[in-house]
Amino acid sequence: MDKTATTPQVLRRANLAAVLEVMRASSAVTGTDLIEATGLTRATVIAVCDDLIRRGWVRELQAPKGPGPQKGRPARYFAFNDAAGCVLGLDVGMATVTVLVADLKGRVLARTSKRFAKEPATAAQRRATITHAVDQALASAGLGHPAVLAAGIGVSTVVDRHGNVAPGHRLAPYFDLGLQTEVWKEYGWPVLLENDANLAALAEHWCGAGAGVDDLVVMLAGERIGTGLIESGRLLHGSSGGAGEVGTLELVDGVGSHDGIARLARRWGTELLASGEPTLIRDLVGPGTTRVSARFVFEAAAAGDAAAADILERIGRRMARIIALLGTFLNPELVVIGGAVASSAAMLLPTITAELPRLSGTPPQVAVSGLGDAIVATGAVRLALDYVEQNALGLTPAQPQQDPRALS
Amino acid sequence: MDKTATTPQVLRRANLAAVLEVMRASSAVTGTDLIEATGLTRATVIAVCDDLIRRGWVRELQAPKGPGPQKGRPARYFAFNDAAGCVLGLDVGMATVTVLVADLKGRVLARTSKRFAKEPATAAQRRATITHAVDQALASAGLGHPAVLAAGIGVSTVVDRHGNVAPGHRLAPYFDLGLQTEVWKEYGWPVLLENDANLAALAEHWCGAGAGVDDLVVMLAGERIGTGLIESGRLLHGSSGGAGEVGTLELVDGVGSHDGIARLARRWGTELLASGEPTLIRDLVGPGTTRVSARFVFEAAAAGDAAAADILERIGRRMARIIALLGTFLNPELVVIGGAVASSAAMLLPTITAELPRLSGTPPQVAVSGLGDAIVATGAVRLALDYVEQNALGLTPAQPQQDPRALS
DNA sequence: GGTCTTTATTTAGTCTCTAAATTTATGCTC
DNA sequence: GAGCATAAATTTAGAGACTAAATAAAGACC
């Protein structure tokens, strides 16, 4: 069954991985640093480093430090070769696609966004737009297709823990595009699909308001409302990937804000739905609601409009309800609010924090995301990086074009 | 930081663990079986087995098989030595304590239950009762204290993922007894505390209705109501252990069944609360409710009493509500109902399954536990076994008294 | 008894690690 | 500039653990 097959080479693999992990955490290390961090001998550490250099995952720095007062033979400095390849982070939404290209430390090298042709675009059209955006992003990063070691993709539908789009969901047809099997087959990229809210959670856990918080929920509120759940540092999916899919949740006080929006429309005499903008729809405001631009409502409320303020109040109470239930069932330390509402979520916070203690015995802290509209794509980068880090020793790093002089 | 310290001996450890795991899964194996299962060479496999025999974790069977038509040199047969020690599984409730003694395969060797002196027993009294029950159980299993390799304890309060009783909880003082630091310090037993509903989940996942289901919720309903959450085969705790603590959840239709119970009491003219019996209280029926014997309500309903039927209906709706929320937030494949209501939960199932699809887009399956009132103690055994399996090679198995003839 | 088959054991060789001795590269001192 | 001190790198010897191939053992069958 298990085929553990533990040969002596497995030892070396483990030590390669351990050293690589230390290197990823800091910018440059000496052999002595590695001895301390791993507990291995100097001889072993050096052998492992040379091995990693030969494999392309590590490079040796030539002019390592400032002119400090140093004694003894100068140390060799090693660093994780973050240019050994790159990863893609995609946010594929209903209307737009965003692509990030990042190096192996996660630094963004290029960013592209594209709008899909028409609202009901065919799968082929969507695939073409996505691939075009990827090509453009790679080109502007100065990288070729072979440099890509993995691609993470966030989609607005249910995805199970094996990365398969759940077939039953209403939105599944828009996102089950078979990118790995059809378009990108020739490149051989590992393609990792994940729900957008889950990726938002990965992003916040990595470099956002939830950094270092291992029991974390991120609430992605905009067109849809979804939550990404992290417990003990791990994403939760549930049996078919539906964990955190609170869009279907019927809450008592969410009904009937249609009046408010209609009044808003009469009062301001304007098109409520600016095409392509982040919108709020019924998941958030309540059933039976017209789509409305998020920016518009927040601006109206800021200008003192009573109907808009009422909508905000309603949204705040609805979110408080959901957060309270999350607190009861999952007991996260922190809930981060992201997505379209994040830019103005400060207006919602008072309502939410006022309601919470009444609704839950273990209310979590609430914070607002600072990652903006790249939150999902950033999480997709993290997902791809996780894959690369996990499978590094099984992958072949993309060797950069060698300097011919180095060969003489 | 990490101190991976990967010496060649680590290899052997890994292979010891791999072989041991294979042996735990089946009753007796030959060298050839192990070669297939692990991918190691015969020479290595035999060396590992001899090593394990020397350490006491494995024993060699002398008369291995029935008289089958066998060719070639007869194989040696190895088996996991399930008598290399035992584990304790405790269910410490408000009124009673239950102790299971099990061998390393999980077979129950002895069982004891004791009632605590008075309802408001002091911590010292409770400790004494628990220790007495343990001693009695060990004695009736014919084992001494050194045979115990680990003790799992289920308690009716919040416990975080490190096994510490959360101090804030209302019931914490009854369960934060410091057994490992005070009473059992001399024995050096690893003591593993865990919430009772979580242990019920472990039990169902191990050998109950949820066997093989890796996304599972167990709802322990009786005096309190609590849920144990398993996602991808792992228990969820949340940041402070409060995950699944739904007792504080206020649901709209749970209020005001006091009338029903009062009517029941008038009608049947009996003491509703049989002392020490499993009871249903406000967590389940609703706030403002007298405690009432679970058995009594179910019997009355079965006899056609309308007020009792009304209570059951109410309980069913309340549980359906909770299960629906669990389905939405966690998307388990299955919810198992256990605890005091389990024995008659078949009467609740129709109400629950009728309500569920209306309340959740991803309704889980619902089943009733068959593990009876040992569900928590069984889970405690599983918890202790998990610990032993994880740390086997670091523990010293209890050597049984050697047969003197074997030494000649 | 001889042969066949399967298992167990032995032997030689490889890989990886540690520990200790040795070499190397640099700064500092005289 | 020669010599010394120092820390890093390398070399060497040795041990543990594995594989692969040869050899030995134990029973069944003729």
Short mmCIF file of N, CA and C in Angstrom, two decimals, chain B residues 276-333:
data_model
loop_
_atom_site.label_atom_id
_atom_site.label_comp_id
_atom_site.label_asym_id
_atom_site.label_seq_id
_atom_site.Cartn_x
_atom_site.Cartn_y
_atom_site.Cartn_z
N GLY B 276 -29.54 10.87 38.10
CA GLY B 276 -28.42 10.17 37.49
C GLY B 276 -28.68 9.69 36.09
N GLU B 277 -29.91 9.80 35.64
CA GLU B 277 -30.20 9.36 34.29
C GLU B 277 -29.81 10.42 33.26
N PRO B 278 -29.64 9.98 32.03
CA PRO B 278 -29.43 10.99 30.99
C PRO B 278 -30.64 11.91 30.91
N THR B 279 -30.36 13.20 30.83
CA THR B 279 -31.46 14.16 30.81
C THR B 279 -31.34 15.07 29.61
N LEU B 280 -32.42 15.73 29.34
CA LEU B 280 -32.44 16.77 28.32
C LEU B 280 -32.63 18.08 29.04
N ILE B 281 -31.80 19.06 28.78
CA ILE B 281 -32.07 20.36 29.40
C ILE B 281 -32.08 21.45 28.35
N ARG B 282 -31.88 22.64 28.84
CA ARG B 282 -32.24 23.79 28.02
C ARG B 282 -31.45 23.91 26.72
N ASP B 283 -30.21 23.40 26.71
CA ASP B 283 -29.49 23.47 25.45
C ASP B 283 -30.29 22.84 24.33
N LEU B 284 -30.97 21.79 24.69
CA LEU B 284 -31.66 21.04 23.65
C LEU B 284 -33.09 21.50 23.46
N VAL B 285 -33.82 21.61 24.56
CA VAL B 285 -35.24 21.90 24.44
C VAL B 285 -35.49 23.40 24.30
N GLY B 286 -34.69 24.17 24.93
CA GLY B 286 -34.86 25.62 24.85
C GLY B 286 -34.65 26.23 26.21
N PRO B 287 -34.46 27.53 26.27
CA PRO B 287 -34.19 28.19 27.56
C PRO B 287 -35.43 28.13 28.47
N GLY B 288 -35.18 28.25 29.72
CA GLY B 288 -36.29 28.31 30.68
C GLY B 288 -36.96 26.98 30.89
N THR B 289 -36.22 25.90 30.73
CA THR B 289 -36.84 24.58 30.80
C THR B 289 -36.35 23.82 32.02
N THR B 290 -37.24 23.09 32.64
CA THR B 290 -36.84 22.19 33.70
C THR B 290 -36.06 21.04 33.10
N ARG B 291 -35.16 20.45 33.89
CA ARG B 291 -34.49 19.23 33.42
C ARG B 291 -35.51 18.11 33.37
N VAL B 292 -35.36 17.27 32.41
CA VAL B 292 -36.31 16.19 32.27
C VAL B 292 -35.58 14.95 31.75
N SER B 293 -35.97 13.81 32.26
CA SER B 293 -35.32 12.58 31.83
C SER B 293 -35.59 12.31 30.36
N ALA B 294 -34.54 12.03 29.63
CA ALA B 294 -34.70 11.76 28.20
C ALA B 294 -35.59 10.54 27.99
N ARG B 295 -35.30 9.49 28.75
CA ARG B 295 -36.06 8.26 28.61
C ARG B 295 -37.55 8.52 28.79
N PHE B 296 -37.85 9.35 29.77
CA PHE B 296 -39.25 9.63 30.08
C PHE B 296 -39.98 10.25 28.89
N VAL B 297 -39.35 11.25 28.29
CA VAL B 297 -40.00 11.93 27.17
C VAL B 297 -40.21 10.96 26.01
N PHE B 298 -39.18 10.20 25.72
CA PHE B 298 -39.30 9.29 24.58
C PHE B 298 -40.37 8.23 24.82
N GLU B 299 -40.42 7.74 26.07
CA GLU B 299 -41.44 6.73 26.39
C GLU B 299 -42.84 7.31 26.28
N ALA B 300 -42.98 8.53 26.80
CA ALA B 300 -44.29 9.17 26.73
C ALA B 300 -44.72 9.38 25.28
N ALA B 301 -43.78 9.82 24.46
CA ALA B 301 -44.12 10.05 23.05
C ALA B 301 -44.50 8.75 22.37
N ALA B 302 -43.73 7.70 22.70
CA ALA B 302 -44.04 6.40 22.10
C ALA B 302 -45.42 5.92 22.51
N ALA B 303 -45.82 6.30 23.74
CA ALA B 303 -47.15 5.91 24.22
C ALA B 303 -48.24 6.81 23.68
N GLY B 304 -47.88 7.75 22.84
CA GLY B 304 -48.88 8.56 22.18
C GLY B 304 -49.20 9.87 22.86
N ASP B 305 -48.38 10.27 23.84
CA ASP B 305 -48.65 11.53 24.53
C ASP B 305 -48.37 12.71 23.61
N ALA B 306 -49.32 13.62 23.52
CA ALA B 306 -49.19 14.73 22.59
C ALA B 306 -48.14 15.73 23.02
N ALA B 307 -48.09 16.01 24.33
CA ALA B 307 -47.11 16.97 24.81
C ALA B 307 -45.70 16.48 24.57
N ALA B 308 -45.46 15.18 24.81
CA ALA B 308 -44.15 14.61 24.57
C ALA B 308 -43.82 14.66 23.09
N ALA B 309 -44.79 14.33 22.26
CA ALA B 309 -44.57 14.40 20.82
C ALA B 309 -44.20 15.80 20.41
N ASP B 310 -44.83 16.78 21.05
CA ASP B 310 -44.53 18.17 20.74
C ASP B 310 -43.09 18.50 21.09
N ILE B 311 -42.65 17.97 22.24
CA ILE B 311 -41.26 18.22 22.62
C ILE B 311 -40.32 17.59 21.60
N LEU B 312 -40.65 16.37 21.19
CA LEU B 312 -39.78 15.71 20.20
C LEU B 312 -39.74 16.50 18.90
N GLU B 313 -40.89 16.95 18.49
CA GLU B 313 -40.95 17.75 17.27
C GLU B 313 -40.04 18.97 17.38
N ARG B 314 -40.12 19.60 18.54
CA ARG B 314 -39.33 20.80 18.78
C ARG B 314 -37.82 20.47 18.77
N ILE B 315 -37.49 19.39 19.45
CA ILE B 315 -36.09 18.98 19.47
C ILE B 315 -35.62 18.67 18.06
N GLY B 316 -36.44 17.97 17.31
CA GLY B 316 -36.07 17.63 15.94
C GLY B 316 -35.82 18.86 15.10
N ARG B 317 -36.72 19.84 15.23
CA ARG B 317 -36.53 21.05 14.44
C ARG B 317 -35.26 21.78 14.84
N ARG B 318 -35.02 21.81 16.15
CA ARG B 318 -33.81 22.50 16.63
C ARG B 318 -32.56 21.81 16.10
N MET B 319 -32.56 20.48 16.16
CA MET B 319 -31.39 19.78 15.67
C MET B 319 -31.23 19.94 14.17
N ALA B 320 -32.37 19.96 13.46
CA ALA B 320 -32.30 20.15 12.01
C ALA B 320 -31.66 21.50 11.68
N ARG B 321 -32.06 22.51 12.43
CA ARG B 321 -31.48 23.84 12.25
C ARG B 321 -29.96 23.81 12.38
N ILE B 322 -29.51 23.17 13.46
CA ILE B 322 -28.07 23.12 13.71
C ILE B 322 -27.36 22.32 12.62
N ILE B 323 -27.95 21.20 12.26
CA ILE B 323 -27.33 20.36 11.22
C ILE B 323 -27.27 21.12 9.90
N ALA B 324 -28.31 21.88 9.62
CA ALA B 324 -28.31 22.64 8.37
C ALA B 324 -27.19 23.67 8.37
N LEU B 325 -27.02 24.34 9.49
CA LEU B 325 -25.93 25.32 9.57
C LEU B 325 -24.58 24.64 9.43
N LEU B 326 -24.44 23.49 10.06
CA LEU B 326 -23.20 22.74 9.90
C LEU B 326 -22.97 22.39 8.44
N GLY B 327 -24.03 21.98 7.77
CA GLY B 327 -23.91 21.65 6.36
C GLY B 327 -23.43 22.83 5.54
N THR B 328 -23.94 24.00 5.88
CA THR B 328 -23.55 25.19 5.14
C THR B 328 -22.11 25.59 5.43
N PHE B 329 -21.73 25.57 6.68
CA PHE B 329 -20.41 26.09 7.03
C PHE B 329 -19.30 25.07 6.82
N LEU B 330 -19.60 23.80 7.07
CA LEU B 330 -18.53 22.81 7.05
C LEU B 330 -18.68 21.75 5.97
N ASN B 331 -19.89 21.60 5.45
CA ASN B 331 -20.12 20.63 4.38
C ASN B 331 -19.63 19.23 4.72
N PRO B 332 -20.05 18.67 5.85
CA PRO B 332 -19.68 17.29 6.14
C PRO B 332 -20.48 16.34 5.26
N GLU B 333 -19.95 15.13 5.14
CA GLU B 333 -20.68 14.14 4.36
C GLU B 333 -21.80 13.54 5.20
#
